[in-house]
PDB file of C-alpha atoms in Angstrom:
ATOM      1  CA  MET E 238      30.214  -9.770 -41.202  1.00 70.00           C
ATOM      2  CA  PRO E 239      26.948  -8.344 -39.866  1.00 74.00           C
ATOM      3  CA  TYR E 240      26.445  -8.018 -36.148  1.00 75.00           C
ATOM      4  CA  PRO E 241      23.540  -9.987 -34.721  1.00 73.00           C
ATOM      5  CA  SER E 242      20.778  -7.834 -33.339  1.00 70.00           C
ATOM      6  CA  PRO E 243      20.689  -7.770 -29.550  1.00 63.00           C
ATOM      7  CA  PRO E 244      17.839  -9.610 -27.862  1.00 64.00           C
ATOM      8  CA  ARG E 245      14.842  -7.385 -27.390  1.00 64.00           C
ATOM      9  CA  SER E 246      15.085  -6.065 -23.877  1.00 58.00           C
ATOM     10  CA  PRO E 247      12.759  -3.235 -22.988  1.00 57.00           C
ATOM     11  CA  SER E 248      14.333  -0.262 -21.372  1.00 58.00           C
ATOM     12  CA  GLY E 249      12.654   1.082 -18.271  1.00 54.00           C
ATOM     13  CA  PRO E 250      10.112  -0.593 -16.060  1.00 55.00           C
ATOM     14  CA  ARG E 251       7.865  -3.334 -17.360  1.00 53.00           C
ATOM     15  CA  ARG E 252       4.118  -2.983 -17.661  1.00 52.00           C
ATOM     16  CA  ARG E 253       3.485  -5.380 -14.755  1.00 52.00           C
ATOM     17  CA  THR E 254       5.784  -3.359 -12.505  1.00 50.00           C
ATOM     18  CA  LEU E 255       3.975  -0.141 -13.388  1.00 45.00           C
ATOM     19  CA  LEU E 256       0.551  -1.693 -12.793  1.00 48.00           C
ATOM     20  CA  ALA E 257       1.621  -3.187  -9.474  1.00 49.00           C
ATOM     21  CA  SER E 258       3.122   0.145  -8.395  1.00 50.00           C
ATOM     22  CA  ALA E 259      -0.032   2.008  -9.352  1.00 45.00           C
ATOM     23  CA  ALA E 260      -2.199  -0.490  -7.470  1.00 44.00           C
ATOM     24  CA  GLY E 261       0.063  -0.268  -4.413  1.00 47.00           C
ATOM     25  CA  ALA E 262      -0.015   3.515  -4.494  1.00 42.00           C
ATOM     26  CA  ALA E 263      -3.809   3.463  -4.689  1.00 40.00           C
ATOM     27  CA  LEU E 264      -3.999   1.130  -1.680  1.00 43.00           C
ATOM     28  CA  LEU E 265      -1.621   3.298   0.338  1.00 43.00           C
ATOM     29  CA  ALA E 266      -3.570   6.418  -0.557  1.00 40.00           C
ATOM     30  CA  GLY E 267      -6.758   4.681   0.570  1.00 43.00           C
ATOM     31  CA  CYS E 268      -5.195   3.815   3.926  1.00 45.00           C
ATOM     32  CA  SER E 269      -3.982   7.329   4.581  1.00 41.00           C
ATOM     33  CA  SER E 270      -6.177   9.996   5.999  1.00 42.00           C
ATOM     34  CA  GLY E 271      -6.504  13.206   4.078  1.00 42.00           C
ATOM     35  CA  SER E 272      -6.928  15.187   7.286  1.00 43.00           C
ATOM     36  CA  ASP E 273      -5.200  15.276  10.629  1.00 44.00           C
ATOM     37  CA  ASP E 274      -5.803  12.086  12.626  1.00 42.00           C
ATOM     38  CA  SER E 275      -6.918  14.026  15.673  1.00 44.00           C
ATOM     39  CA  ASP E 276      -9.609  15.940  13.782  1.00 45.00           C
ATOM     40  CA  GLY E 277     -12.755  13.914  13.408  1.00 44.00           C
ATOM     41  CA  GLY E 278     -15.581  15.822  14.991  1.00 44.00           C
ATOM     42  CA  THR E 279     -16.751  19.235  15.905  1.00 45.00           C
ATOM     43  CA  SER E 280     -14.330  21.487  17.702  1.00 49.00           C
ATOM     44  CA  GLY E 281     -14.717  21.458  21.457  1.00 53.00           C
ATOM     45  CA  SER E 282     -15.830  17.812  21.682  1.00 60.00           C
ATOM     46  CA  PRO E 283     -13.650  14.733  21.577  1.00 73.00           C
ATOM     47  CA  SER E 284     -13.085  13.390  18.082  1.00 87.00           C
ATOM     48  CA  VAL E 285     -13.978   9.893  16.993  1.00 86.00           C
ATOM     49  CA  ALA E 286     -10.294   9.011  17.110  1.00 88.00           C
ATOM     50  CA  GLU E 287      -9.857  10.366  20.648  1.00 90.00           C
ATOM     51  CA  ARG E 288     -12.896   8.446  21.900  1.00 91.00           C
ATOM     52  CA  ALA E 289     -11.749   5.249  20.183  1.00 91.00           C
ATOM     53  CA  ARG E 290      -8.241   5.628  21.601  1.00 92.00           C
ATOM     54  CA  ALA E 291      -9.587   6.191  25.129  1.00 92.00           C
ATOM     55  CA  ARG E 292     -11.909   3.195  24.854  1.00 93.00           C
ATOM     56  CA  ALA E 293      -9.084   0.985  23.556  1.00 94.00           C
ATOM     57  CA  ALA E 294      -6.891   2.061  26.496  1.00 94.00           C
ATOM     58  CA  ARG E 295      -9.718   1.274  28.967  1.00 95.00           C
ATOM     59  CA  ASP E 296     -10.356  -2.093  27.329  1.00 95.00           C
ATOM     60  CA  SER E 297      -6.675  -3.010  27.493  1.00 95.00           C
ATOM     61  CA  ALA E 298      -6.515  -1.881  31.118  1.00 95.00           C
ATOM     62  CA  GLY E 299      -9.546  -4.059  31.903  1.00 95.00           C
ATOM     63  CA  LEU E 300      -7.796  -6.958  30.203  1.00 96.00           C
ATOM     64  CA  VAL E 301      -4.691  -6.387  32.344  1.00 96.00           C
ATOM     65  CA  GLU E 302      -6.889  -6.461  35.428  1.00 96.00           C
ATOM     66  CA  ARG E 303      -8.453  -9.705  34.221  1.00 96.00           C
ATOM     67  CA  TYR E 304      -4.974 -11.206  33.777  1.00 96.00           C
ATOM     68  CA  ASP E 305      -4.105 -10.020  37.303  1.00 96.00           C
ATOM     69  CA  ALA E 306      -7.202 -11.701  38.735  1.00 95.00           C
ATOM     70  CA  VAL E 307      -6.352 -14.987  37.012  1.00 95.00           C
ATOM     71  CA  LEU E 308      -2.741 -14.775  38.198  1.00 95.00           C
ATOM     72  CA  ALA E 309      -3.891 -14.078  41.759  1.00 95.00           C
ATOM     73  CA  ALA E 310      -6.188 -17.108  41.688  1.00 94.00           C
ATOM     74  CA  HIS E 311      -3.742 -19.371  39.817  1.00 94.00           C
ATOM     75  CA  PRO E 312      -0.095 -18.358  40.388  1.00 94.00           C
ATOM     76  CA  ALA E 313       1.081 -21.511  38.582  1.00 93.00           C
ATOM     77  CA  LEU E 314      -0.084 -19.937  35.308  1.00 93.00           C
ATOM     78  CA  ALA E 315       2.504 -17.147  35.525  1.00 93.00           C
ATOM     79  CA  GLU E 316       4.748 -18.690  32.873  1.00 93.00           C
ATOM     80  CA  LEU E 317       1.917 -18.862  30.314  1.00 92.00           C
ATOM     81  CA  VAL E 318      -0.026 -15.747  31.259  1.00 94.00           C
ATOM     82  CA  GLY E 319       2.734 -13.376  32.411  1.00 94.00           C
ATOM     83  CA  PRO E 320       4.141 -12.459  28.974  1.00 95.00           C
ATOM     84  CA  LEU E 321       0.633 -11.924  27.574  1.00 95.00           C
ATOM     85  CA  ARG E 322      -0.217  -9.656  30.496  1.00 96.00           C
ATOM     86  CA  ALA E 323       2.966  -7.667  29.822  1.00 95.00           C
ATOM     87  CA  ALA E 324       1.894  -7.236  26.194  1.00 95.00           C
ATOM     88  CA  ALA E 325      -1.526  -5.993  27.337  1.00 95.00           C
ATOM     89  CA  VAL E 326       0.216  -3.420  29.564  1.00 96.00           C
ATOM     90  CA  ARG E 327       2.173  -2.221  26.515  1.00 95.00           C
ATOM     91  CA  HIS E 328      -1.117  -1.943  24.615  1.00 95.00           C
ATOM     92  CA  VAL E 329      -2.517   0.321  27.341  1.00 95.00           C
ATOM     93  CA  GLU E 330       0.557   2.528  26.981  1.00 94.00           C
ATOM     94  CA  ALA E 331       0.331   2.525  23.160  1.00 93.00           C
ATOM     95  CA  PHE E 332      -3.225   3.822  23.377  1.00 92.00           C
ATOM     96  CA  GLY E 333      -2.164   6.577  25.760  1.00 88.00           C
ATOM     97  CA  GLY E 334      -3.162   4.938  29.015  1.00 81.00           C
ATOM     98  CA  GLY E 335      -1.061   5.132  32.166  1.00 71.00           C
ATOM     99  CA  PRO E 336       2.121   3.075  32.523  1.00 60.00           C
ATOM    100  CA  LYS E 337       0.652   1.038  35.408  1.00 51.00           C
ATOM    101  CA  ALA E 338      -2.620  -0.211  33.976  1.00 41.00           C
ATOM    102  CA  SER E 339      -3.651  -2.233  36.983  1.00 42.00           C
ATOM    103  CA  ASP E 340      -3.365   0.752  39.323  1.00 43.00           C
ATOM    104  CA  SER E 341      -5.123   3.450  37.322  1.00 38.00           C
ATOM    105  CA  ALA E 342      -7.744   1.818  35.135  1.00 38.00           C
ATOM    106  CA  SER E 343     -11.249   0.901  36.015  1.00 37.00           C
ATOM    107  CA  PRO E 344     -13.183  -1.849  34.310  1.00 36.00           C
ATOM    108  CA  SER E 345     -15.518  -0.594  31.620  1.00 36.00           C
ATOM    109  CA  ALA E 346     -17.924  -3.512  31.482  1.00 35.00           C
ATOM    110  CA  SER E 347     -19.189  -6.425  33.452  1.00 34.00           C
ATOM    111  CA  PRO E 348     -19.905  -9.963  32.381  1.00 35.00           C
ATOM    112  CA  SER E 349     -22.850 -10.330  30.079  1.00 35.00           C
ATOM    113  CA  PRO E 350     -26.015 -12.037  31.302  1.00 33.00           C
ATOM    114  CA  SER E 351     -25.441 -14.924  28.894  1.00 35.00           C
ATOM    115  CA  GLY E 352     -22.413 -15.958  30.924  1.00 37.00           C
ATOM    116  CA  SER E 353     -19.861 -15.227  28.217  1.00 38.00           C
ATOM    117  CA  PRO E 354     -17.220 -12.713  29.197  1.00 41.00           C
ATOM    118  CA  SER E 355     -17.409  -9.232  27.801  1.00 41.00           C
ATOM    119  CA  PRO E 356     -14.273  -7.917  26.085  1.00 42.00           C
ATOM    120  CA  SER E 357     -13.249  -5.936  29.140  1.00 43.00           C
ATOM    121  CA  ALA E 358     -14.783  -8.109  31.822  1.00 44.00           C
ATOM    122  CA  SER E 359     -14.423  -6.903  35.342  1.00 49.00           C
ATOM    123  CA  PRO E 360     -11.580  -8.510  37.245  1.00 49.00           C
ATOM    124  CA  SER E 361     -13.969  -8.972  40.134  1.00 50.00           C
ATOM    125  CA  ALA E 362     -15.912 -11.423  37.958  1.00 64.00           C
ATOM    126  CA  ALA E 363     -15.430 -14.895  39.291  1.00 84.00           C
ATOM    127  CA  VAL E 364     -12.250 -16.549  38.103  1.00 89.00           C
ATOM    128  CA  PRO E 365     -12.912 -20.231  37.418  1.00 89.00           C
ATOM    129  CA  LEU E 366     -11.389 -22.562  39.997  1.00 90.00           C
ATOM    130  CA  ASP E 367     -10.036 -24.878  37.318  1.00 90.00           C
ATOM    131  CA  GLU E 368      -6.847 -23.547  35.682  1.00 91.00           C
ATOM    132  CA  LYS E 369      -7.864 -24.759  32.222  1.00 92.00           C
ATOM    133  CA  GLU E 370     -11.216 -22.999  32.509  1.00 93.00           C
ATOM    134  CA  ALA E 371      -9.511 -19.808  33.702  1.00 93.00           C
ATOM    135  CA  VAL E 372      -7.172 -19.861  30.686  1.00 94.00           C
ATOM    136  CA  ALA E 373     -10.094 -20.604  28.353  1.00 93.00           C
ATOM    137  CA  ASP E 374     -11.952 -17.649  29.872  1.00 94.00           C
ATOM    138  CA  LEU E 375      -8.952 -15.386  29.210  1.00 95.00           C
ATOM    139  CA  ALA E 376      -8.785 -16.680  25.628  1.00 94.00           C
ATOM    140  CA  ALA E 377     -12.464 -15.888  25.092  1.00 95.00           C
ATOM    141  CA  THR E 378     -11.966 -12.389  26.508  1.00 95.00           C
ATOM    142  CA  GLU E 379      -8.953 -11.775  24.247  1.00 95.00           C
ATOM    143  CA  ARG E 380     -10.842 -13.095  21.200  1.00 95.00           C
ATOM    144  CA  ALA E 381     -13.923 -10.948  21.854  1.00 96.00           C
ATOM    145  CA  LEU E 382     -11.802  -7.829  22.347  1.00 95.00           C
ATOM    146  CA  ALA E 383      -9.785  -8.544  19.190  1.00 95.00           C
ATOM    147  CA  ASP E 384     -13.002  -8.934  17.205  1.00 95.00           C
ATOM    148  CA  ARG E 385     -14.409  -5.678  18.547  1.00 94.00           C
ATOM    149  CA  ARG E 386     -11.173  -3.839  17.728  1.00 93.00           C
ATOM    150  CA  ALA E 387     -11.129  -5.252  14.211  1.00 92.00           C
ATOM    151  CA  LYS E 388     -14.616  -3.824  13.662  1.00 92.00           C
ATOM    152  CA  ALA E 389     -13.725  -0.475  15.271  1.00 89.00           C
ATOM    153  CA  LEU E 390     -10.713   0.143  13.061  1.00 86.00           C
ATOM    154  CA  LEU E 391     -13.040   0.809  10.125  1.00 88.00           C
ATOM    155  CA  ASP E 392     -14.347   3.946  11.833  1.00 88.00           C
ATOM    156  CA  VAL E 393     -11.056   5.609  12.789  1.00 90.00           C
ATOM    157  CA  PRO E 394      -8.455   7.447  10.733  1.00 88.00           C
ATOM    158  CA  GLY E 395      -5.084   6.227   9.450  1.00 87.00           C
ATOM    159  CA  GLU E 396      -2.531   5.760  12.198  1.00 90.00           C
ATOM    160  CA  LEU E 397      -5.064   4.796  14.874  1.00 92.00           C
ATOM    161  CA  ALA E 398      -6.605   2.242  12.497  1.00 92.00           C
ATOM    162  CA  ARG E 399      -3.181   0.699  11.967  1.00 93.00           C
ATOM    163  CA  LEU E 400      -2.583   0.582  15.733  1.00 93.00           C
ATOM    164  CA  LEU E 401      -5.996  -0.995  16.357  1.00 93.00           C
ATOM    165  CA  ALA E 402      -5.338  -3.558  13.620  1.00 94.00           C
ATOM    166  CA  SER E 403      -1.969  -4.434  15.117  1.00 94.00           C
ATOM    167  CA  VAL E 404      -3.334  -4.785  18.648  1.00 94.00           C
ATOM    168  CA  ALA E 405      -6.340  -6.771  17.368  1.00 94.00           C
ATOM    169  CA  ALA E 406      -3.932  -9.158  15.628  1.00 94.00           C
ATOM    170  CA  ALA E 407      -1.893  -9.463  18.822  1.00 94.00           C
ATOM    171  CA  GLY E 408      -5.082 -10.193  20.769  1.00 94.00           C
ATOM    172  CA  ALA E 409      -6.041 -12.917  18.303  1.00 94.00           C
ATOM    173  CA  ALA E 410      -2.557 -14.403  18.695  1.00 94.00           C
ATOM    174  CA  HIS E 411      -2.905 -14.242  22.492  1.00 95.00           C
ATOM    175  CA  ALA E 412      -6.256 -16.043  22.249  1.00 94.00           C
ATOM    176  CA  TYR E 413      -4.622 -18.761  20.161  1.00 93.00           C
ATOM    177  CA  LEU E 414      -1.705 -19.145  22.579  1.00 93.00           C
ATOM    178  CA  LEU E 415      -4.072 -19.315  25.538  1.00 92.00           C
ATOM    179  CA  THR E 416      -6.257 -21.871  23.767  1.00 89.00           C
ATOM    180  CA  GLU E 417      -3.231 -24.022  23.024  1.00 86.00           C
ATOM    181  CA  GLY E 418      -1.966 -23.519  26.584  1.00 74.00           C
ATOM    182  CA  ALA E 419      -5.262 -24.734  28.011  1.00 68.00           C
ATOM    183  CA  LYS E 420      -4.892 -28.123  26.267  1.00 70.00           C
TER     184      LYS E 420
END
């Protein structure tokens, strides 16, 4: 009695697996920097990465100050705004800023003439008297900062780009939560 031939089962990885692995490896290689993340300019001057990191820390510190101003004007918003402020403090620390953002940072921009808040609007800018408007203002500030960070991550090397992308995504989520909280 002859034995039936076994079903054809290829040994080793399949072609799709190999192609997907090769594509994934190419994407990872494209995301990684070939040089040290801290080297991006001429020696003796701050690199692009160092300047971007410092700016991101200042922007986050300005955002913390903006949260503080809103909380001072509207203490009833502490439940909605408090956790988002705490996340902004952690962002300052992640970018190398001081642990107490509201004590050591200075605002890096003032409101624009068009009336829309700049990404790191000064906390001394008028906080709207209406709570919903104050929350909407915070949401707009978070959204503008997230957009600016998303654009900036294209110009910085590997690890800093990933950090900027993560914080930009968190800022977009904060803007959404604030927008929903204002309803």
